[in-house]
Coordinates of C-alpha atoms in Angstrom, one line a residue:
M182 CA 87.5 71.9 173.1
V183 CA 87.6 72.0 169.3
K184 CA 88.5 68.7 167.8
K185 CA 91.8 68.4 165.9
R186 CA 89.9 67.2 162.8
T187 CA 87.7 70.3 162.9
V188 CA 90.8 72.6 163.2
I189 CA 92.4 70.9 160.2
K190 CA 89.2 71.3 158.2
I191 CA 89.0 75.0 159.1
I192 CA 92.7 75.5 158.1
S193 CA 92.1 73.6 154.9
L194 CA 89.1 75.8 154.0
L195 CA 91.0 79.0 154.8
S196 CA 93.9 77.9 152.8
A197 CA 91.6 77.1 149.8
A198 CA 89.9 80.5 150.2
L199 CA 93.3 82.3 150.3
F200 CA 94.4 80.3 147.3
V201 CA 91.3 81.4 145.4
V202 CA 91.6 85.0 146.5
G203 CA 95.3 85.0 145.7
G204 CA 94.7 83.5 142.3
F205 CA 92.0 86.0 141.5
A206 CA 94.3 88.9 142.6
I207 CA 97.1 87.5 140.4
K208 CA 94.7 87.2 137.5
E209 CA 93.4 90.8 137.9
Y210 CA 97.0 92.0 138.3
N211 CA 98.1 90.3 135.1
K212 CA 95.0 91.6 133.4
S213 CA 95.7 95.2 134.5
K214 CA 99.4 94.8 133.6
K215 CA 98.4 93.6 130.1
Y216 CA 96.0 96.5 129.7
L217 CA 98.7 99.0 130.8
L218 CA 101.1 97.5 128.4
M219 CA 98.6 97.9 125.5
I220 CA 98.2 101.6 126.5
E221 CA 102.0 102.1 126.6
N222 CA 102.5 100.4 123.2
Q223 CA 99.7 102.5 121.7
Y224 CA 101.2 105.7 123.1
S225 CA 104.6 104.7 121.7
R226 CA 103.2 104.0 118.3
S227 CA 101.2 107.3 118.2
F228 CA 104.2 109.3 119.4
E229 CA 106.5 107.7 116.7
Q230 CA 103.9 108.5 114.1
L231 CA 103.5 112.1 115.2
N232 CA 107.3 112.6 115.3
S233 CA 107.7 111.0 111.8
S234 CA 104.9 113.0 110.2
L235 CA 106.1 116.3 111.6
N236 CA 109.6 115.6 110.4
N237 CA 108.2 114.8 106.9
I238 CA 106.0 118.0 107.0
S239 CA 109.0 120.1 108.0
T240 CA 111.2 118.7 105.2
A241 CA 108.5 119.1 102.5
M242 CA 107.7 122.6 103.6
Q243 CA 111.3 123.6 103.3
K244 CA 111.2 122.3 99.7
V245 CA 107.9 124.0 98.9
V246 CA 109.3 127.4 99.4
Y247 CA 111.7 126.9 96.5
V248 CA 109.2 125.1 94.1
S249 CA 108.6 126.6 90.7
S250 CA 106.8 123.9 88.8
A251 CA 103.1 123.0 89.1
K252 CA 103.9 119.3 89.0
K253 CA 106.3 119.3 91.9
M254 CA 104.1 121.6 93.9
S255 CA 101.2 119.2 93.5
S256 CA 103.2 116.3 94.6
L257 CA 104.6 118.0 97.7
S258 CA 101.2 119.5 98.7
A259 CA 99.6 116.0 98.6
E260 CA 102.4 114.7 100.8
I261 CA 102.0 117.5 103.3
F262 CA 98.3 117.0 103.4
S263 CA 98.6 113.3 104.0
E264 CA 101.2 113.7 106.7
A265 CA 99.2 116.4 108.5
E266 CA 96.2 114.1 108.7
L267 CA 98.3 111.3 110.1
A268 CA 99.8 113.8 112.7
K269 CA 96.3 114.9 113.7
T270 CA 95.2 111.4 114.3
A271 CA 98.4 110.6 116.3
I272 CA 98.2 113.7 118.5
S273 CA 94.5 112.9 119.3
E274 CA 95.6 109.5 120.6
L275 CA 98.2 110.9 123.0
P276 CA 97.6 111.7 126.7
M277 CA 97.4 115.5 126.6
G278 CA 95.3 115.9 129.7
E279 CA 93.7 119.3 129.8
S280 CA 96.5 121.0 127.9
N281 CA 95.5 123.5 125.3
I282 CA 96.9 122.5 121.9
S283 CA 94.5 124.4 119.7
T284 CA 97.2 126.3 117.8
V285 CA 99.2 123.1 117.1
Y286 CA 96.1 121.3 115.9
R287 CA 95.1 124.4 113.8
F288 CA 98.5 124.4 112.2
L289 CA 98.1 120.7 111.2
S290 CA 94.7 121.4 109.8
Q291 CA 95.9 124.4 107.8
V292 CA 99.3 123.4 106.5
G293 CA 98.1 120.7 104.2
N294 CA 95.1 122.6 102.9
Y295 CA 97.0 125.7 102.4
A296 CA 99.6 123.8 100.4
L297 CA 96.8 122.3 98.2
S298 CA 95.4 125.8 97.8
V299 CA 98.7 127.2 96.6
S300 CA 99.1 124.2 94.3
K301 CA 95.8 125.1 92.7
S302 CA 97.1 128.7 92.3
I303 CA 100.4 127.8 90.7
T304 CA 98.5 125.4 88.3
S305 CA 96.4 128.3 87.1
Q306 CA 99.0 131.1 87.2
N307 CA 102.1 129.0 86.8
T308 CA 103.9 131.0 89.5
L309 CA 103.7 131.8 93.2
T310 CA 102.9 135.3 94.4
S311 CA 105.3 137.1 96.8
K312 CA 102.6 136.9 99.5
Q313 CA 102.2 133.1 99.0
R314 CA 106.0 132.7 99.3
E315 CA 106.1 134.7 102.6
E316 CA 103.2 132.7 104.1
L317 CA 104.8 129.4 103.0
K318 CA 108.1 130.6 104.7
L319 CA 106.1 131.3 107.9
L320 CA 104.5 127.9 107.8
S321 CA 107.8 126.3 107.2
D322 CA 109.3 128.1 110.2
T323 CA 106.4 127.0 112.3
A324 CA 106.7 123.4 111.2
Q325 CA 110.4 123.4 112.2
T326 CA 109.6 124.9 115.6
I327 CA 106.9 122.3 116.3
T328 CA 109.1 119.5 115.0
K329 CA 112.0 120.5 117.3
V330 CA 109.8 120.3 120.4
I331 CA 108.5 116.8 119.4
S332 CA 112.0 115.6 118.5
D333 CA 113.4 116.8 121.8
S334 CA 110.6 115.0 123.6
A335 CA 111.4 111.8 121.7
I336 CA 114.7 111.6 123.7
E337 CA 112.6 111.3 126.8
Y338 CA 109.8 109.1 125.4
N339 CA 111.9 106.5 123.8
S340 CA 111.1 103.7 126.2
P341 CA 108.0 101.9 127.4
Q342 CA 109.1 102.7 131.0
Q343 CA 108.6 106.4 130.4
W344 CA 105.1 105.8 129.1
A345 CA 104.4 103.6 132.1
Q346 CA 105.4 106.4 134.4
L347 CA 103.2 108.8 132.5
V348 CA 100.2 106.4 132.7
E349 CA 100.8 106.1 136.5
N350 CA 101.0 109.9 136.9
R351 CA 97.7 110.3 135.0
L352 CA 96.0 107.7 137.2
N353 CA 97.3 109.5 140.3
N354 CA 96.5 113.0 139.0
V355 CA 100.2 113.9 139.2
I356 CA 101.2 116.7 136.9
D357 CA 104.2 115.8 134.8
E358 CA 106.2 119.0 134.8
Q359 CA 108.6 117.8 132.0
G360 CA 106.0 115.8 130.1
L361 CA 104.9 116.1 126.5
A362 CA 101.6 117.9 127.4
T363 CA 103.6 120.5 129.3
S364 CA 106.0 120.9 126.4
L365 CA 103.1 121.4 123.9
T366 CA 101.4 123.9 126.3
Q367 CA 104.6 125.9 126.4
L368 CA 104.7 125.6 122.6
E369 CA 101.2 127.1 122.4
E370 CA 102.5 130.2 124.2
D371 CA 105.6 130.4 121.9
L372 CA 103.3 130.2 118.9
S373 CA 101.0 133.0 120.1
D374 CA 102.0 135.1 117.1
Y375 CA 101.3 132.3 114.6
P376 CA 100.0 134.1 111.4
T377 CA 96.3 134.1 110.5
L378 CA 95.8 132.7 107.0
I379 CA 92.9 133.7 104.8
Y380 CA 92.7 131.6 101.7
D381 CA 90.3 129.5 99.6
G382 CA 90.1 126.3 101.7
P383 CA 88.0 124.5 104.3
Y384 CA 90.5 125.2 107.2
S385 CA 90.9 128.9 106.6
D386 CA 90.9 130.8 109.9
H387 CA 87.7 132.6 109.2
I388 CA 86.0 129.2 108.8
L389 CA 87.6 127.7 111.9
E390 CA 86.6 130.6 114.1
K391 CA 82.9 130.4 113.4
T392 CA 80.7 129.8 116.4
P393 CA 79.1 126.4 115.9
L394 CA 75.3 126.8 115.4
M395 CA 74.2 123.3 116.7
T396 CA 76.1 123.5 120.1
T397 CA 75.3 127.1 120.9
G398 CA 72.7 127.1 123.7
A399 CA 72.5 123.3 123.8
R400 CA 72.3 121.4 127.1
E401 CA 75.6 120.5 128.8
F402 CA 76.3 116.8 129.0
S403 CA 78.1 115.1 131.9
V404 CA 81.1 112.8 131.3
E405 CA 78.9 109.7 131.9
E406 CA 76.2 110.9 129.4
A407 CA 78.8 111.6 126.8
L408 CA 80.4 108.2 127.3
N409 CA 77.1 106.5 126.7
K410 CA 76.8 108.5 123.5
A411 CA 80.3 107.5 122.5
K412 CA 79.6 103.8 123.1
K413 CA 76.5 104.0 120.9
V414 CA 78.5 105.4 118.0
V415 CA 81.5 103.0 118.4
G416 CA 79.5 100.0 119.3
E417 CA 79.0 98.3 122.7
N418 CA 82.0 95.9 122.3
N419 CA 84.6 98.4 123.5
D420 CA 86.4 99.4 126.6
L421 CA 86.1 103.2 126.2
R422 CA 87.4 105.3 129.0
F423 CA 87.6 109.1 129.6
A424 CA 90.9 110.4 128.2
D425 CA 90.8 114.2 128.5
M426 CA 89.0 117.4 127.6
Q427 CA 89.6 119.1 124.3
G428 CA 89.1 122.9 123.9
G429 CA 88.3 124.9 120.8
K430 CA 85.1 126.2 119.4
I431 CA 83.5 122.8 120.1
E432 CA 84.6 121.7 123.5
C433 CA 84.7 118.0 123.7
Y434 CA 85.1 115.0 126.0
R435 CA 87.6 112.6 124.4
F436 CA 87.2 108.8 125.1
A437 CA 89.6 106.1 124.0
D438 CA 90.6 102.5 124.2
N439 CA 93.5 100.7 122.6
S440 CA 92.0 100.9 119.1
V441 CA 89.6 103.9 118.9
N442 CA 89.4 107.6 119.7
I443 CA 86.1 109.5 119.8
A444 CA 85.2 113.0 120.9
V445 CA 81.7 114.0 122.1
S446 CA 80.7 117.7 122.4
K447 CA 80.1 118.9 126.0
L448 CA 77.2 121.0 124.7
G449 CA 74.6 118.9 123.0
G450 CA 76.4 115.6 123.3
Y451 CA 77.2 115.3 119.6
A452 CA 79.8 112.9 118.2
V453 CA 82.4 115.3 116.7
Y454 CA 85.0 112.9 115.4
M455 CA 85.8 109.2 115.7
R456 CA 88.9 107.3 114.4
K457 CA 89.6 103.6 114.7
N458 CA 93.1 102.2 114.4
R459 CA 93.7 98.9 112.7
D460 CA 95.2 97.5 109.6
V461 CA 92.6 97.2 106.8
G462 CA 92.9 94.0 104.7
E463 CA 92.1 93.4 101.1
S464 CA 89.3 95.4 99.6
L465 CA 86.2 93.2 99.2
L466 CA 83.4 95.7 99.1
S467 CA 82.1 97.8 96.2
Y468 CA 81.5 101.6 96.6
E469 CA 77.8 100.9 96.6
Q470 CA 78.2 98.5 99.5
A471 CA 80.4 101.0 101.4
L472 CA 77.8 103.7 100.8
S473 CA 75.0 101.5 102.2
K474 CA 77.1 100.9 105.4
A475 CA 77.7 104.6 105.8
E476 CA 74.1 105.6 105.2
N477 CA 72.9 103.0 107.8
F478 CA 75.4 104.4 110.2
L479 CA 74.1 107.9 109.9
Q480 CA 70.5 106.7 110.2
N481 CA 71.4 105.0 113.4
M482 CA 72.8 108.3 114.7
K483 CA 69.5 109.9 113.8
I484 CA 71.1 112.2 111.2
K485 CA 68.7 112.5 108.3
N486 CA 68.5 113.9 104.8
M487 CA 72.1 113.4 104.0
I488 CA 73.2 112.6 100.4
D489 CA 76.6 111.4 99.2
T490 CA 78.6 113.8 97.1
Y491 CA 82.2 112.8 96.6
F492 CA 84.5 110.1 98.0
Y493 CA 88.1 108.9 98.0
T494 CA 89.8 105.7 99.2
D495 CA 92.9 105.8 101.3
N496 CA 94.7 102.8 102.8
G497 CA 91.7 100.6 102.4
V498 CA 89.2 103.1 103.9
C499 CA 86.5 104.7 101.7
V500 CA 85.9 108.2 103.0
I501 CA 82.5 109.4 101.8
N502 CA 81.5 113.1 102.0
F503 CA 77.8 113.6 102.8
A504 CA 76.0 116.9 102.5
Y505 CA 72.6 117.9 103.9
L506 CA 69.7 118.1 101.5
D507 CA 67.3 120.9 102.3
G508 CA 64.4 120.3 100.0
Q509 CA 66.1 120.5 96.6
T510 CA 69.1 122.4 97.8
I511 CA 72.4 120.5 98.5
C512 CA 74.0 122.2 101.5
Y513 CA 77.7 121.7 100.9
T514 CA 78.3 123.8 104.1
D515 CA 76.7 121.1 106.3
L516 CA 79.3 118.3 105.7
I517 CA 79.8 115.0 107.4
K518 CA 82.6 112.5 106.5
V519 CA 82.2 108.8 107.1
G520 CA 85.1 106.3 106.5
V521 CA 84.2 102.7 105.8
A522 CA 86.7 99.8 105.9
M523 CA 86.6 98.1 102.5
D524 CA 87.4 94.7 103.9
T525 CA 84.6 94.3 106.4
G526 CA 82.4 97.4 106.2
E527 CA 83.4 98.6 109.6
I528 CA 83.0 102.3 110.2
M529 CA 86.5 103.6 110.8
L530 CA 86.1 107.4 110.7
L531 CA 83.6 110.1 111.4
E532 CA 83.9 113.9 111.2
T533 CA 80.9 116.1 111.8
A534 CA 82.5 119.5 112.6
G535 CA 81.2 121.1 109.4
Y536 CA 77.7 119.9 110.1
L537 CA 77.7 121.0 113.7
T538 CA 79.2 124.4 112.8
N539 CA 76.8 125.3 110.0
H540 CA 73.6 123.2 110.2
T541 CA 70.5 125.2 110.9
E542 CA 66.9 125.8 109.6
R543 CA 67.1 128.1 106.7
A544 CA 64.5 130.2 104.8
F545 CA 65.6 130.4 101.2
H546 CA 64.7 133.2 98.8
T547 CA 62.9 132.3 95.6
P548 CA 65.3 132.4 92.7
E549 CA 65.4 135.6 90.8
F550 CA 66.5 133.9 87.6
T551 CA 65.8 130.5 86.1
S552 CA 68.5 127.8 85.5
N553 CA 68.3 128.5 81.8
E554 CA 69.1 132.1 82.3
A555 CA 72.0 131.1 84.6
M556 CA 73.3 128.7 82.0
K557 CA 73.9 131.5 79.6
K558 CA 76.6 132.8 81.9
I559 CA 78.7 129.7 81.5
S560 CA 81.6 129.6 79.1
S561 CA 81.0 128.4 75.6
D562 CA 83.8 125.9 76.1
L563 CA 81.7 124.0 78.6
E564 CA 78.9 121.6 77.8
V565 CA 76.3 121.3 80.6
R566 CA 75.5 117.7 81.6
E567 CA 73.5 118.1 84.9
T568 CA 71.9 121.0 86.8
A569 CA 71.2 121.2 90.6
I570 CA 70.7 123.8 93.3
A571 CA 73.5 124.1 96.0
L572 CA 74.4 126.1 99.0
I573 CA 78.2 126.8 99.1
P574 CA 80.5 128.6 101.5
T575 CA 82.1 131.9 100.6
D576 CA 85.6 133.1 101.4
S577 CA 84.0 135.4 104.1
A578 CA 82.4 132.4 105.9
A579 CA 79.0 133.3 104.6
E580 CA 76.7 131.1 102.4
V581 CA 75.5 131.6 98.9
R582 CA 72.8 129.7 97.0
C583 CA 73.6 128.8 93.4
Y584 CA 72.7 126.8 90.4
E585 CA 75.3 124.0 90.2
F586 CA 76.2 123.0 86.7
L587 CA 78.2 119.8 86.0
C588 CA 79.9 120.3 82.7
D589 CA 82.3 118.6 80.3
G590 CA 85.3 120.8 79.5
Y591 CA 87.0 121.1 76.1
D592 CA 90.0 119.1 77.4
G593 CA 87.9 116.2 78.8
N594 CA 87.9 117.4 82.4
E595 CA 84.6 117.5 84.4
I596 CA 83.9 121.0 85.7
L597 CA 81.5 122.3 88.3
V598 CA 80.3 125.9 87.9
Y599 CA 78.3 127.8 90.5
I600 CA 76.1 130.7 89.4
N601 CA 74.3 132.8 92.0
L602 CA 70.6 132.4 91.5
L603 CA 69.8 135.9 92.8
T604 CA 72.5 137.9 90.9
L605 CA 73.8 135.6 88.1
E606 CA 77.3 136.2 89.4
E607 CA 79.8 133.3 88.8
E608 CA 80.6 132.4 92.4
Q609 CA 82.9 129.4 92.0
I610 CA 84.5 126.9 89.6
Y611 CA 85.9 123.5 90.5
I612 CA 87.7 120.8 88.5
L613 CA 86.7 117.2 89.4
L614 CA 89.7 114.9 89.8
K615 CA 88.6 111.3 89.3
S616 CA 90.6 108.2 89.8
D617 CA 90.2 104.6 90.8
G618 CA 90.4 105.8 94.4
G619 CA 87.5 108.2 94.1
T620 CA 86.6 111.8 93.3
L621 CA 88.0 115.0 94.7
V622 CA 87.5 118.7 93.8
K623 CA 90.2 121.2 93.0

C-alpha cells in the first residue's frame, strides 16, 4: 500500500507541474493576445491612412480639373503625389490575401506622377491642353470611385473587433465574403476600362508594362527561401511572417511584422521594396553620413557599381536615388531608391523595381561624335559646367545613350541637357530643383 506521505508528495508535485504548465499557457496566451492586438492596431492605422489619403487625392483631383495657374497646379500636384505615396504604403500593409489589386496600385502610382507631369506642362505652356483636361477628369472620376469603396468599407472596419475577426479568418483560411480584399477585387473588375496613360513620367503605362529583365528566366524561390532573404535585408531582429502574394510584372512574396513590410520576388529572390514604419526623431546626420549608410546597405545586398545621383528628405528620411555605373556611363534606367532615417541611420525604405526591370549587360556603340561637337548643339543661353555620359529612358520605353551636360541657365537655374551621342539630337532637358531638403528634377 502506498504511504499517505507518498500520495501527498505526488499530489503536490502534480499540482506544481499543473501550476507551471498553466502559468506557461497563460503567459503564451497573453503574448499571443498582445501580438494580435498589435496587428489589429497596425491594420486600423493603415486603413485610416489609406482612407484619409484617398479622400485627399479625390478632393485635390476635383480641384485640378479647374486649375488655370501654374503656381496652384504645382501645389496641388505635389499634394497628390505625396498622398498617393502614403496610400501605396498603407495599402501594402493591409491584409489583402491573394486579391489582385494591380489596377488600384497602378492608379496610385500614376495619379501623382501624371499631375506632376501636367504641372511641368502648364509651367512651360501656361495652359492645359484639352487632352490633359480630359485625362485629368478621368483620373478624378477614378479617384472618386476608389474613395467611395474605401469609405464604405470604413463603416465596417471602424472597430478593433472587426480587425480581430479578419485576423482570425486569415489564420483559419476563411474567405471573408464582405471583406476589404473582396471589395477591392470587385473594384478591379469595375475599373477594367481604366484609361491607359502615355506621358513623360516614370509610371507611364508603357514603362510599367515592361517585362523585368532580371527576373525573366530566374529560379523560383520558395516562401521559406524568400523569408530568409527578407530577414537579411531587414535585419535579424524582426518577427517577419508571410503576409500574402502580390501579382504584377514582378510577382512577390510579401512579409510583414508590426513595423515593416518587405516584398521579395518569387523569381530570383530579389528584394523589390521595403518600408519601415516608425516616427523619425530629430535629424542628427549629414547627407554624407546618410549616403555612407545607404552605400554600405547596397554593398551588403551584393549590389555593386551604384552611384548616388539625386536625393530629397521627407519626414526625417533621406531618400537617395542610385543609378548603375556601366564603365563611364550612368544608367539612369537602372534605378534604386534607399531611404535613411536621419536620426539613427536606420534603413527605412528600399525600392528596386527600376533596377530589376532594366538592368542587363549592355554592349554600347562607340560615340559617333565628341562631347565638344555635342556641346555646340546646346543653347547659347546655357553655360556648361560639367559633362558626363548617361543612359536615359525614352517615352517609348527604350534607352538612349547621351552626353549629359550640367549647365547654368541665364535665370540662375541649373539645367541638365541630354544630346544623343550617335545623332546629336537633343533628347531631353531637365530643370534641377534644389532646396534644403535635397534635389529633384523637373
